């Protein structure tokens, strides 16, 4: 079974492929792919977000650029695997979602500043969520070393610091909103580890909500399965009873056999054919044969 980081990688890749396929279809029928993409991306405008609140979640599992998803998924898998050495899969999923929310919220707040209120952009990608995982594990195990090509063993704390510095210096570039969201994810990851070291798990509400949704889904599935089994059992009982009670038009049975047959059929009606004893089954077969 795939690990939790790998499952999230598969989810992101599946959504990426779906978006690109839809994009190709839009291209050939003369539609701008951005029309449907904006229903998934997070808008910088609060007014727009009010009409499409689901984008606060959908943006963090969607990508449209090949290099974007390639880099994010590689980092998510590498650091996610290390993350599970210190935390649980539930912590991983919870922080992924919280990191995306933290990045999205800081992104929205930034575009509420007077200098940016007239700028409208869209945010897409798992970068803020990935950043939360990277910083979360770096704060937990700052001296944990990993080998980097051409650089050799490097402590996680230096990698985390480098990520943060790059994002801060890149805010004035073309992808300002994206780098702000990265910082929001980084803050969320740091807060998660600091608080969990004190016994406070900020991912608990997220995982509780996920568990409730899973329980509801399983309840619906179990109810459907029980109904199917019940219907199949009733159908089988009816078929068995009919096959054993099939009458022959030329035969007759005694009053004693008639009474016995009524008792047996009543038992089948209440408890099913499987509840009959071997003697009752034999009697039922004999009476139905003679009838």
Tab-separated table of N, CA and C in Angstrom, residues 128-285:
chain	number	residue	atom	x	y	z
A	128	UNK	N	2.354	26.039	-0.871
A	128	UNK	CA	2.196	26.442	0.527
A	128	UNK	C	2.088	25.215	1.424
A	129	UNK	N	1.360	24.199	0.979
A	129	UNK	CA	1.228	22.954	1.745
A	129	UNK	C	2.573	22.243	1.873
A	130	UNK	N	3.309	22.197	0.767
A	130	UNK	CA	4.631	21.567	0.774
A	130	UNK	C	5.574	22.325	1.695
A	131	UNK	N	5.490	23.650	1.657
A	131	UNK	CA	6.341	24.476	2.509
A	131	UNK	C	6.066	24.204	3.990
A	132	UNK	N	4.805	23.985	4.333
A	132	UNK	CA	4.443	23.682	5.720
A	132	UNK	C	5.096	22.377	6.172
A	133	UNK	N	5.115	21.384	5.281
A	133	UNK	CA	5.744	20.100	5.609
A	133	UNK	C	7.247	20.285	5.791
A	134	UNK	N	7.886	21.028	4.890
A	134	UNK	CA	9.338	21.248	4.951
A	134	UNK	C	9.721	21.951	6.250
A	135	UNK	N	9.041	23.056	6.562
A	135	UNK	CA	9.384	23.818	7.764
A	135	UNK	C	8.989	23.040	9.019
A	136	UNK	N	7.880	22.321	8.955
A	136	UNK	CA	7.458	21.535	10.106
A	136	UNK	C	8.500	20.513	10.526
A	137	UNK	N	9.063	19.776	9.573
A	137	UNK	CA	10.066	18.773	9.892
A	137	UNK	C	11.401	19.431	10.242
A	138	UNK	N	11.688	20.579	9.622
A	138	UNK	CA	12.948	21.278	9.915
A	138	UNK	C	12.973	21.817	11.340
A	139	UNK	N	11.837	22.295	11.824
A	139	UNK	CA	11.758	22.782	13.203
A	139	UNK	C	11.828	21.611	14.188
A	140	UNK	N	11.254	20.478	13.793
A	140	UNK	CA	11.274	19.293	14.659
A	140	UNK	C	12.672	18.688	14.752
A	141	UNK	N	13.360	18.610	13.619
A	141	UNK	CA	14.690	17.980	13.602
A	141	UNK	C	15.657	18.869	12.822
A	142	UNK	N	16.030	20.021	13.387
A	142	UNK	CA	16.872	20.991	12.654
A	142	UNK	C	18.240	20.465	12.257
A	143	UNK	N	18.773	19.504	13.005
A	143	UNK	CA	20.120	19.004	12.726
A	143	UNK	C	20.117	17.717	11.901
A	144	UNK	N	18.933	17.296	11.487
A	144	UNK	CA	18.817	16.110	10.636
A	144	UNK	C	19.462	16.425	9.286
A	145	UNK	N	20.397	15.605	8.854
A	145	UNK	CA	21.148	15.896	7.629
A	145	UNK	C	20.653	15.048	6.454
A	146	UNK	N	20.613	15.687	5.296
A	146	UNK	CA	20.319	14.968	4.061
A	146	UNK	C	21.409	15.298	3.050
A	147	UNK	N	21.682	14.358	2.180
A	147	UNK	CA	22.734	14.541	1.176
A	147	UNK	C	22.168	15.200	-0.072
A	148	UNK	N	22.712	16.320	-0.448
A	148	UNK	CA	22.318	17.027	-1.650
A	148	UNK	C	23.402	16.896	-2.706
A	149	UNK	N	22.976	16.748	-3.947
A	149	UNK	CA	23.920	16.603	-5.059
A	149	UNK	C	24.850	17.813	-5.128
A	150	UNK	N	26.150	17.552	-5.204
A	150	UNK	CA	27.211	18.566	-5.298
A	150	UNK	C	27.473	19.300	-3.980
A	151	UNK	N	26.579	19.176	-3.007
A	151	UNK	CA	26.750	19.910	-1.748
A	151	UNK	C	27.062	19.002	-0.564
A	152	UNK	N	26.700	17.730	-0.676
A	152	UNK	CA	26.949	16.810	0.421
A	152	UNK	C	25.897	16.925	1.504
A	153	UNK	N	26.192	16.459	2.725
A	153	UNK	CA	25.212	16.491	3.819
A	153	UNK	C	24.925	17.912	4.299
A	154	UNK	N	23.639	18.266	4.341
A	154	UNK	CA	23.200	19.592	4.778
A	154	UNK	C	22.116	19.422	5.834
A	155	UNK	N	22.194	20.205	6.914
A	155	UNK	CA	21.172	20.148	7.962
A	155	UNK	C	19.857	20.726	7.439
A	156	UNK	N	18.755	20.152	7.922
A	156	UNK	CA	17.432	20.614	7.483
A	156	UNK	C	17.212	22.091	7.782
A	157	UNK	N	17.760	22.573	8.882
A	157	UNK	CA	17.529	23.972	9.239
A	157	UNK	C	18.056	24.924	8.176
A	158	UNK	N	19.191	24.587	7.547
A	158	UNK	CA	19.754	25.464	6.519
A	158	UNK	C	18.930	25.415	5.236
A	159	UNK	N	18.380	24.242	4.945
A	159	UNK	CA	17.512	24.132	3.770
A	159	UNK	C	16.246	24.951	3.983
A	160	UNK	N	15.668	24.864	5.185
A	160	UNK	CA	14.465	25.620	5.501
A	160	UNK	C	14.732	27.122	5.442
A	161	UNK	N	15.847	27.529	6.014
A	161	UNK	CA	16.195	28.961	6.002
A	161	UNK	C	16.378	29.452	4.569
A	162	UNK	N	17.011	28.632	3.739
A	162	UNK	CA	17.225	29.012	2.339
A	162	UNK	C	15.891	29.178	1.613
A	163	UNK	N	14.950	28.257	1.850
A	163	UNK	CA	13.621	28.349	1.245
A	163	UNK	C	12.947	29.664	1.620
A	164	UNK	N	12.985	29.994	2.908
A	164	UNK	CA	12.306	31.202	3.394
A	164	UNK	C	12.951	32.458	2.820
A	165	UNK	N	14.269	32.499	2.809
A	165	UNK	CA	14.974	33.682	2.280
A	165	UNK	C	14.658	33.879	0.803
A	166	UNK	N	14.664	32.788	0.042
A	166	UNK	CA	14.356	32.890	-1.395
A	166	UNK	C	12.960	33.453	-1.611
A	167	UNK	N	11.992	32.990	-0.807
A	167	UNK	CA	10.621	33.487	-0.957
A	167	UNK	C	10.509	34.964	-0.582
A	168	UNK	N	11.202	35.364	0.475
A	168	UNK	CA	11.148	36.772	0.884
A	168	UNK	C	11.743	37.663	-0.200
A	169	UNK	N	12.889	37.262	-0.754
A	169	UNK	CA	13.553	38.056	-1.783
A	169	UNK	C	12.797	38.049	-3.109
A	170	UNK	N	11.929	37.063	-3.305
A	170	UNK	CA	11.213	36.931	-4.575
A	170	UNK	C	9.840	37.601	-4.562
A	171	UNK	N	9.446	38.195	-3.437
A	171	UNK	CA	8.114	38.786	-3.336
A	171	UNK	C	7.900	39.888	-4.378
A	172	UNK	N	8.955	40.608	-4.720
A	172	UNK	CA	8.803	41.703	-5.695
A	172	UNK	C	8.838	41.203	-7.139
A	173	UNK	N	8.929	39.901	-7.340
A	173	UNK	CA	8.976	39.345	-8.692
A	173	UNK	C	7.604	39.154	-9.305
A	174	UNK	N	7.548	38.368	-10.379
A	174	UNK	CA	6.293	38.159	-11.107
A	174	UNK	C	5.284	37.333	-10.315
A	175	UNK	N	5.769	36.448	-9.444
A	175	UNK	CA	4.868	35.566	-8.702
A	175	UNK	C	4.781	35.995	-7.234
A	176	UNK	N	4.462	37.241	-7.007
A	176	UNK	CA	4.413	37.775	-5.657
A	176	UNK	C	3.429	37.004	-4.787
A	177	UNK	N	2.224	36.787	-5.273
A	177	UNK	CA	1.209	36.085	-4.502
A	177	UNK	C	1.642	34.686	-4.111
A	178	UNK	N	2.308	33.995	-5.031
A	178	UNK	CA	2.766	32.646	-4.750
A	178	UNK	C	3.782	32.609	-3.619
A	179	UNK	N	4.747	33.543	-3.649
A	179	UNK	CA	5.777	33.561	-2.612
A	179	UNK	C	5.207	33.979	-1.255
A	180	UNK	N	4.210	34.839	-1.264
A	180	UNK	CA	3.534	35.196	-0.011
A	180	UNK	C	2.824	33.972	0.560
A	181	UNK	N	2.188	33.214	-0.306
A	181	UNK	CA	1.508	31.993	0.140
A	181	UNK	C	2.513	30.987	0.707
A	182	UNK	N	3.697	30.893	0.095
A	182	UNK	CA	4.733	30.004	0.604
A	182	UNK	C	5.085	30.361	2.050
A	183	UNK	N	5.212	31.666	2.307
A	183	UNK	CA	5.553	32.127	3.654
A	183	UNK	C	4.429	31.804	4.642
A	184	UNK	N	3.186	31.888	4.158
A	184	UNK	CA	2.066	31.509	5.010
A	184	UNK	C	2.127	30.041	5.382
A	185	UNK	N	2.489	29.203	4.410
A	185	UNK	CA	2.652	27.783	4.691
A	185	UNK	C	3.805	27.525	5.645
A	186	UNK	N	4.905	28.268	5.474
A	186	UNK	CA	6.068	28.116	6.358
A	186	UNK	C	5.712	28.468	7.800
A	187	UNK	N	4.981	29.557	7.985
A	187	UNK	CA	4.557	29.958	9.331
A	187	UNK	C	3.683	28.879	9.956
A	188	UNK	N	2.765	28.321	9.160
A	188	UNK	CA	1.875	27.265	9.663
A	188	UNK	C	2.662	26.044	10.092
A	189	UNK	N	3.657	25.646	9.282
A	189	UNK	CA	4.477	24.488	9.627
A	189	UNK	C	5.256	24.685	10.912
A	190	UNK	N	5.816	25.883	11.089
A	190	UNK	CA	6.583	26.182	12.308
A	190	UNK	C	5.672	26.170	13.535
A	191	UNK	N	4.495	26.787	13.401
A	191	UNK	CA	3.543	26.833	14.513
A	191	UNK	C	3.093	25.431	14.894
A	192	UNK	N	2.847	24.585	13.888
A	192	UNK	CA	2.419	23.205	14.149
A	192	UNK	C	3.424	22.477	15.030
A	193	UNK	N	4.704	22.525	14.652
A	193	UNK	CA	5.723	21.780	15.394
A	193	UNK	C	5.951	22.367	16.785
A	194	UNK	N	5.978	23.693	16.883
A	194	UNK	CA	6.187	24.334	18.180
A	194	UNK	C	5.065	23.949	19.156
A	195	UNK	N	3.820	23.972	18.658
A	195	UNK	CA	2.690	23.657	19.532
A	195	UNK	C	2.590	22.178	19.853
A	196	UNK	N	2.886	21.325	18.883
A	196	UNK	CA	2.767	19.889	19.151
A	196	UNK	C	3.838	19.434	20.142
A	197	UNK	N	4.969	20.133	20.166
A	197	UNK	CA	5.987	19.836	21.177
A	197	UNK	C	5.490	20.193	22.571
A	198	UNK	N	4.460	21.058	22.628
A	198	UNK	CA	3.857	21.435	23.906
A	198	UNK	C	2.578	20.651	24.184
A	199	UNK	N	2.287	19.690	23.321
A	199	UNK	CA	1.118	18.850	23.528
A	199	UNK	C	-0.148	19.363	22.875
A	200	UNK	N	-0.040	20.369	22.014
A	200	UNK	CA	-1.205	20.941	21.336
A	200	UNK	C	-1.139	20.581	19.854
A	201	UNK	N	-2.128	19.852	19.373
A	201	UNK	CA	-2.155	19.411	17.979
A	201	UNK	C	-3.162	20.247	17.190
A	202	UNK	N	-2.674	21.189	16.388
A	202	UNK	CA	-3.583	22.063	15.630
A	202	UNK	C	-4.192	21.347	14.426
A	203	UNK	N	-3.688	20.145	14.112
A	203	UNK	CA	-4.282	19.390	12.992
A	203	UNK	C	-5.476	18.568	13.441
A	204	UNK	N	-5.725	18.500	14.748
A	204	UNK	CA	-6.809	17.658	15.256
A	204	UNK	C	-8.173	18.021	14.667
A	205	UNK	N	-8.571	19.305	14.616
A	205	UNK	CA	-9.881	19.638	14.034
A	205	UNK	C	-10.006	19.191	12.576
A	206	UNK	N	-8.922	19.331	11.826
A	206	UNK	CA	-8.944	18.915	10.411
A	206	UNK	C	-9.151	17.405	10.317
A	207	UNK	N	-8.395	16.658	11.092
A	207	UNK	CA	-8.511	15.202	11.041
A	207	UNK	C	-9.845	14.717	11.605
A	208	UNK	N	-10.381	15.431	12.603
A	208	UNK	CA	-11.700	15.073	13.130
A	208	UNK	C	-12.754	15.224	12.031
A	209	UNK	N	-12.682	16.339	11.285
A	209	UNK	CA	-13.641	16.575	10.201
A	209	UNK	C	-13.511	15.499	9.119
A	210	UNK	N	-12.276	15.123	8.791
A	210	UNK	CA	-12.052	14.072	7.790
A	210	UNK	C	-12.623	12.743	8.268
A	211	UNK	N	-12.408	12.431	9.558
A	211	UNK	CA	-12.937	11.186	10.123
A	211	UNK	C	-14.462	11.154	10.066
A	212	UNK	N	-15.093	12.294	10.331
A	212	UNK	CA	-16.557	12.346	10.285
A	212	UNK	C	-17.068	12.087	8.877
A	213	UNK	N	-16.403	12.661	7.887
A	213	UNK	CA	-16.804	12.448	6.493
A	213	UNK	C	-16.629	10.979	6.106
A	214	UNK	N	-15.526	10.384	6.572
A	214	UNK	CA	-15.287	8.969	6.276
A	214	UNK	C	-16.345	8.094	6.943
A	215	UNK	N	-16.700	8.440	8.188
A	215	UNK	CA	-17.716	7.668	8.912
A	215	UNK	C	-19.072	7.748	8.212
A	216	UNK	N	-19.415	8.942	7.736
A	216	UNK	CA	-20.686	9.112	7.017
A	216	UNK	C	-20.688	8.268	5.743
A	217	UNK	N	-19.576	8.324	5.009
A	217	UNK	CA	-19.467	7.546	3.767
A	217	UNK	C	-19.565	6.049	4.055
A	218	UNK	N	-18.859	5.587	5.102
A	218	UNK	CA	-18.878	4.167	5.435
A	218	UNK	C	-20.263	3.733	5.912
A	219	UNK	N	-20.967	4.625	6.638
A	219	UNK	CA	-22.315	4.295	7.094
A	219	UNK	C	-23.260	4.098	5.911
A	220	UNK	N	-23.136	4.984	4.922
A	220	UNK	CA	-23.961	4.866	3.714
A	220	UNK	C	-23.631	3.580	2.962
A	221	UNK	N	-22.319	3.285	2.856
A	221	UNK	CA	-21.893	2.064	2.167
A	221	UNK	C	-22.379	0.819	2.898
A	222	UNK	N	-22.261	0.826	4.243
A	222	UNK	CA	-22.692	-0.337	5.028
A	222	UNK	C	-24.202	-0.542	4.936
A	223	UNK	N	-24.956	0.578	4.977
A	223	UNK	CA	-26.412	0.471	4.869
A	223	UNK	C	-26.810	-0.097	3.513
A	224	UNK	N	-26.123	0.353	2.477
A	224	UNK	CA	-26.405	-0.153	1.135
A	224	UNK	C	-26.063	-1.632	1.024
A	225	UNK	N	-24.931	-2.025	1.640
A	225	UNK	CA	-24.514	-3.424	1.590
A	225	UNK	C	-25.491	-4.312	2.361
A	226	UNK	N	-25.940	-3.814	3.543
A	226	UNK	CA	-26.894	-4.591	4.351
A	226	UNK	C	-28.209	-4.801	3.604
A	227	UNK	N	-28.690	-3.743	2.940
A	227	UNK	CA	-29.926	-3.858	2.165
A	227	UNK	C	-29.775	-4.863	1.030
A	228	UNK	N	-28.599	-4.830	0.400
A	228	UNK	CA	-28.355	-5.752	-0.706
A	228	UNK	C	-28.341	-7.196	-0.210
A	229	UNK	N	-27.653	-7.418	0.933
A	229	UNK	CA	-27.589	-8.766	1.504
A	229	UNK	C	-28.973	-9.231	1.933
A	230	UNK	N	-29.748	-8.308	2.552
A	230	UNK	CA	-31.091	-8.642	3.011
A	230	UNK	C	-31.983	-9.027	1.843
A	231	UNK	N	-31.915	-8.238	0.769
A	231	UNK	CA	-32.737	-8.534	-0.409
A	231	UNK	C	-32.339	-9.856	-1.049
A	232	UNK	N	-31.023	-10.102	-1.108
A	232	UNK	CA	-30.553	-11.357	-1.686
A	232	UNK	C	-30.987	-12.549	-0.842
A	233	UNK	N	-30.941	-12.361	0.513
A	233	UNK	CA	-31.336	-13.442	1.414
A	233	UNK	C	-32.822	-13.749	1.289
A	234	UNK	N	-33.639	-12.674	1.223
A	234	UNK	CA	-35.075	-12.867	1.081
A	234	UNK	C	-35.403	-13.554	-0.233
A	235	UNK	N	-34.696	-13.144	-1.286
A	235	UNK	CA	-34.914	-13.752	-2.595
A	235	UNK	C	-34.527	-15.229	-2.589
A	236	UNK	N	-33.415	-15.517	-1.893
A	236	UNK	CA	-32.947	-16.902	-1.820
A	236	UNK	C	-33.921	-17.759	-1.016
A	237	UNK	N	-34.414	-17.189	0.121
A	237	UNK	CA	-35.356	-17.929	0.954
A	237	UNK	C	-36.647	-18.230	0.195
A	238	UNK	N	-37.116	-17.225	-0.548
A	238	UNK	CA	-38.341	-17.406	-1.316
A	238	UNK	C	-38.162	-18.478	-2.379
A	239	UNK	N	-36.994	-18.441	-3.030
A	239	UNK	CA	-36.697	-19.433	-4.065
A	239	UNK	C	-36.609	-20.826	-3.477
A	240	UNK	N	-35.906	-20.942	-2.319
A	240	UNK	CA	-35.765	-22.258	-1.675
A	240	UNK	C	-37.110	-22.794	-1.226
A	241	UNK	N	-37.925	-21.907	-0.620
A	241	UNK	CA	-39.237	-22.345	-0.135
A	241	UNK	C	-40.124	-22.781	-1.299
A	242	UNK	N	-40.041	-22.026	-2.384
A	242	UNK	CA	-40.867	-22.347	-3.546
A	242	UNK	C	-40.454	-23.675	-4.170
A	243	UNK	N	-39.131	-23.891	-4.228
A	243	UNK	CA	-38.648	-25.123	-4.847
A	243	UNK	C	-39.020	-26.347	-4.028
A	244	UNK	N	-39.052	-26.149	-2.666
A	244	UNK	CA	-39.388	-27.288	-1.814
A	244	UNK	C	-40.887	-27.494	-1.683
A	245	UNK	N	-41.664	-26.460	-2.002
A	245	UNK	CA	-43.119	-26.553	-1.829
A	245	UNK	C	-43.860	-26.632	-3.145
A	246	UNK	N	-43.112	-26.909	-4.200
A	246	UNK	CA	-43.755	-26.965	-5.506
A	246	UNK	C	-44.762	-28.111	-5.546
A	247	UNK	N	-45.916	-27.783	-5.943
A	247	UNK	CA	-47.004	-28.765	-5.878
A	247	UNK	C	-47.145	-29.508	-7.201
A	248	UNK	N	-47.573	-30.713	-7.030
A	248	UNK	CA	-47.919	-31.508	-8.204
A	248	UNK	C	-49.438	-31.581	-8.263
A	249	UNK	N	-49.977	-31.254	-9.395
A	249	UNK	CA	-51.424	-31.108	-9.524
A	249	UNK	C	-52.181	-32.399	-9.238
A	250	UNK	N	-51.554	-33.569	-9.423
A	250	UNK	CA	-52.275	-34.831	-9.280
A	250	UNK	C	-52.201	-35.407	-7.875
A	251	UNK	N	-51.338	-34.820	-6.985
A	251	UNK	CA	-51.124	-35.407	-5.676
A	251	UNK	C	-52.041	-34.848	-4.616
A	252	UNK	N	-52.156	-35.606	-3.479
A	252	UNK	CA	-52.893	-35.148	-2.304
A	252	UNK	C	-52.084	-35.466	-1.073
A	253	UNK	N	-52.301	-34.717	0.029
A	253	UNK	CA	-51.597	-34.947	1.280
A	253	UNK	C	-52.611	-35.067	2.401
A	254	UNK	N	-52.153	-35.709	3.486
A	254	UNK	CA	-53.041	-35.910	4.636
A	254	UNK	C	-53.171	-34.620	5.427
A	255	UNK	N	-54.162	-34.634	6.354
A	255	UNK	CA	-54.370	-33.451	7.197
A	255	UNK	C	-53.154	-33.214	8.087
A	256	UNK	N	-52.544	-34.306	8.549
A	256	UNK	CA	-51.362	-34.192	9.402
A	256	UNK	C	-50.212	-33.517	8.658
A	257	UNK	N	-50.031	-33.958	7.387
A	257	UNK	CA	-48.979	-33.340	6.568
A	257	UNK	C	-49.292	-31.875	6.280
A	258	UNK	N	-50.550	-31.553	6.104
A	258	UNK	CA	-50.958	-30.168	5.840
A	258	UNK	C	-50.597	-29.261	7.011
A	259	UNK	N	-50.862	-29.754	8.238
A	259	UNK	CA	-50.531	-28.988	9.453
A	259	UNK	C	-49.020	-28.799	9.567
A	260	UNK	N	-48.286	-29.898	9.328
A	260	UNK	CA	-46.819	-29.837	9.417
A	260	UNK	C	-46.253	-28.840	8.393
A	261	UNK	N	-46.843	-28.873	7.216
A	261	UNK	CA	-46.397	-27.959	6.157
A	261	UNK	C	-46.637	-26.509	6.550
A	262	UNK	N	-47.800	-26.233	7.131
A	262	UNK	CA	-48.108	-24.859	7.559
A	262	UNK	C	-47.122	-24.372	8.613
A	263	UNK	N	-46.782	-25.265	9.559
A	263	UNK	CA	-45.837	-24.893	10.621
A	263	UNK	C	-44.458	-24.583	10.036
A	264	UNK	N	-44.028	-25.443	9.120
A	264	UNK	CA	-42.707	-25.257	8.516
A	264	UNK	C	-42.654	-23.977	7.686
A	265	UNK	N	-43.697	-23.732	6.904
A	265	UNK	CA	-43.731	-22.522	6.085
A	265	UNK	C	-43.774	-21.264	6.948
A	266	UNK	N	-44.460	-21.330	8.072
A	266	UNK	CA	-44.513	-20.191	8.990
A	266	UNK	C	-43.129	-19.915	9.575
A	267	UNK	N	-42.397	-20.978	9.863
A	267	UNK	CA	-41.042	-20.823	10.382
A	267	UNK	C	-40.118	-20.205	9.343
A	268	UNK	N	-40.295	-20.639	8.093
A	268	UNK	CA	-39.493	-20.056	7.006
A	268	UNK	C	-39.781	-18.574	6.868
A	269	UNK	N	-41.046	-18.198	6.978
A	269	UNK	CA	-41.446	-16.798	6.850
A	269	UNK	C	-40.818	-15.935	7.931
A	270	UNK	N	-40.736	-16.486	9.144
A	270	UNK	CA	-40.209	-15.714	10.266
A	270	UNK	C	-38.682	-15.702	10.323
A	271	UNK	N	-38.061	-16.867	10.085
A	271	UNK	CA	-36.616	-16.988	10.313
A	271	UNK	C	-35.809	-17.385	9.092
A	272	UNK	N	-36.472	-17.673	7.988
A	272	UNK	CA	-35.741	-18.064	6.799
A	272	UNK	C	-35.555	-19.566	6.682
A	273	UNK	N	-35.294	-20.017	5.479
A	273	UNK	CA	-35.153	-21.450	5.208
A	273	UNK	C	-33.982	-22.072	5.966
A	274	UNK	N	-32.916	-21.244	6.174
A	274	UNK	CA	-31.717	-21.761	6.850
A	274	UNK	C	-31.996	-22.144	8.298
A	275	UNK	N	-33.093	-21.656	8.872
A	275	UNK	CA	-33.393	-21.948	10.278
A	275	UNK	C	-34.004	-23.338	10.467
A	276	UNK	N	-34.402	-23.999	9.372
A	276	UNK	CA	-35.018	-25.329	9.478
A	276	UNK	C	-34.003	-26.382	9.896
A	277	UNK	N	-34.476	-27.350	10.653
A	277	UNK	CA	-33.625	-28.485	11.004
A	277	UNK	C	-33.596	-29.450	9.827
A	278	UNK	N	-32.674	-30.409	9.884
A	278	UNK	CA	-32.588	-31.393	8.805
A	278	UNK	C	-33.879	-32.194	8.688
A	279	UNK	N	-34.500	-32.499	9.826
A	279	UNK	CA	-35.754	-33.250	9.826
A	279	UNK	C	-36.866	-32.446	9.181
A	280	UNK	N	-36.914	-31.131	9.496
A	280	UNK	CA	-37.951	-30.274	8.924
A	280	UNK	C	-37.753	-30.127	7.420
A	281	UNK	N	-36.489	-30.013	6.986
A	281	UNK	CA	-36.218	-29.923	5.555
A	281	UNK	C	-36.659	-31.214	4.848
A	282	UNK	N	-36.348	-32.359	5.500
A	282	UNK	CA	-36.745	-33.633	4.907
A	282	UNK	C	-38.260	-33.754	4.827
A	283	UNK	N	-38.935	-33.311	5.909
A	283	UNK	CA	-40.404	-33.380	5.951
A	283	UNK	C	-41.011	-32.461	4.891
A	284	UNK	N	-40.430	-31.270	4.774
A	284	UNK	CA	-40.924	-30.310	3.788
A	284	UNK	C	-40.787	-30.875	2.379
A	285	UNK	N	-39.644	-31.491	2.114
A	285	UNK	CA	-39.414	-32.066	0.790
A	285	UNK	C	-40.400	-33.210	0.501
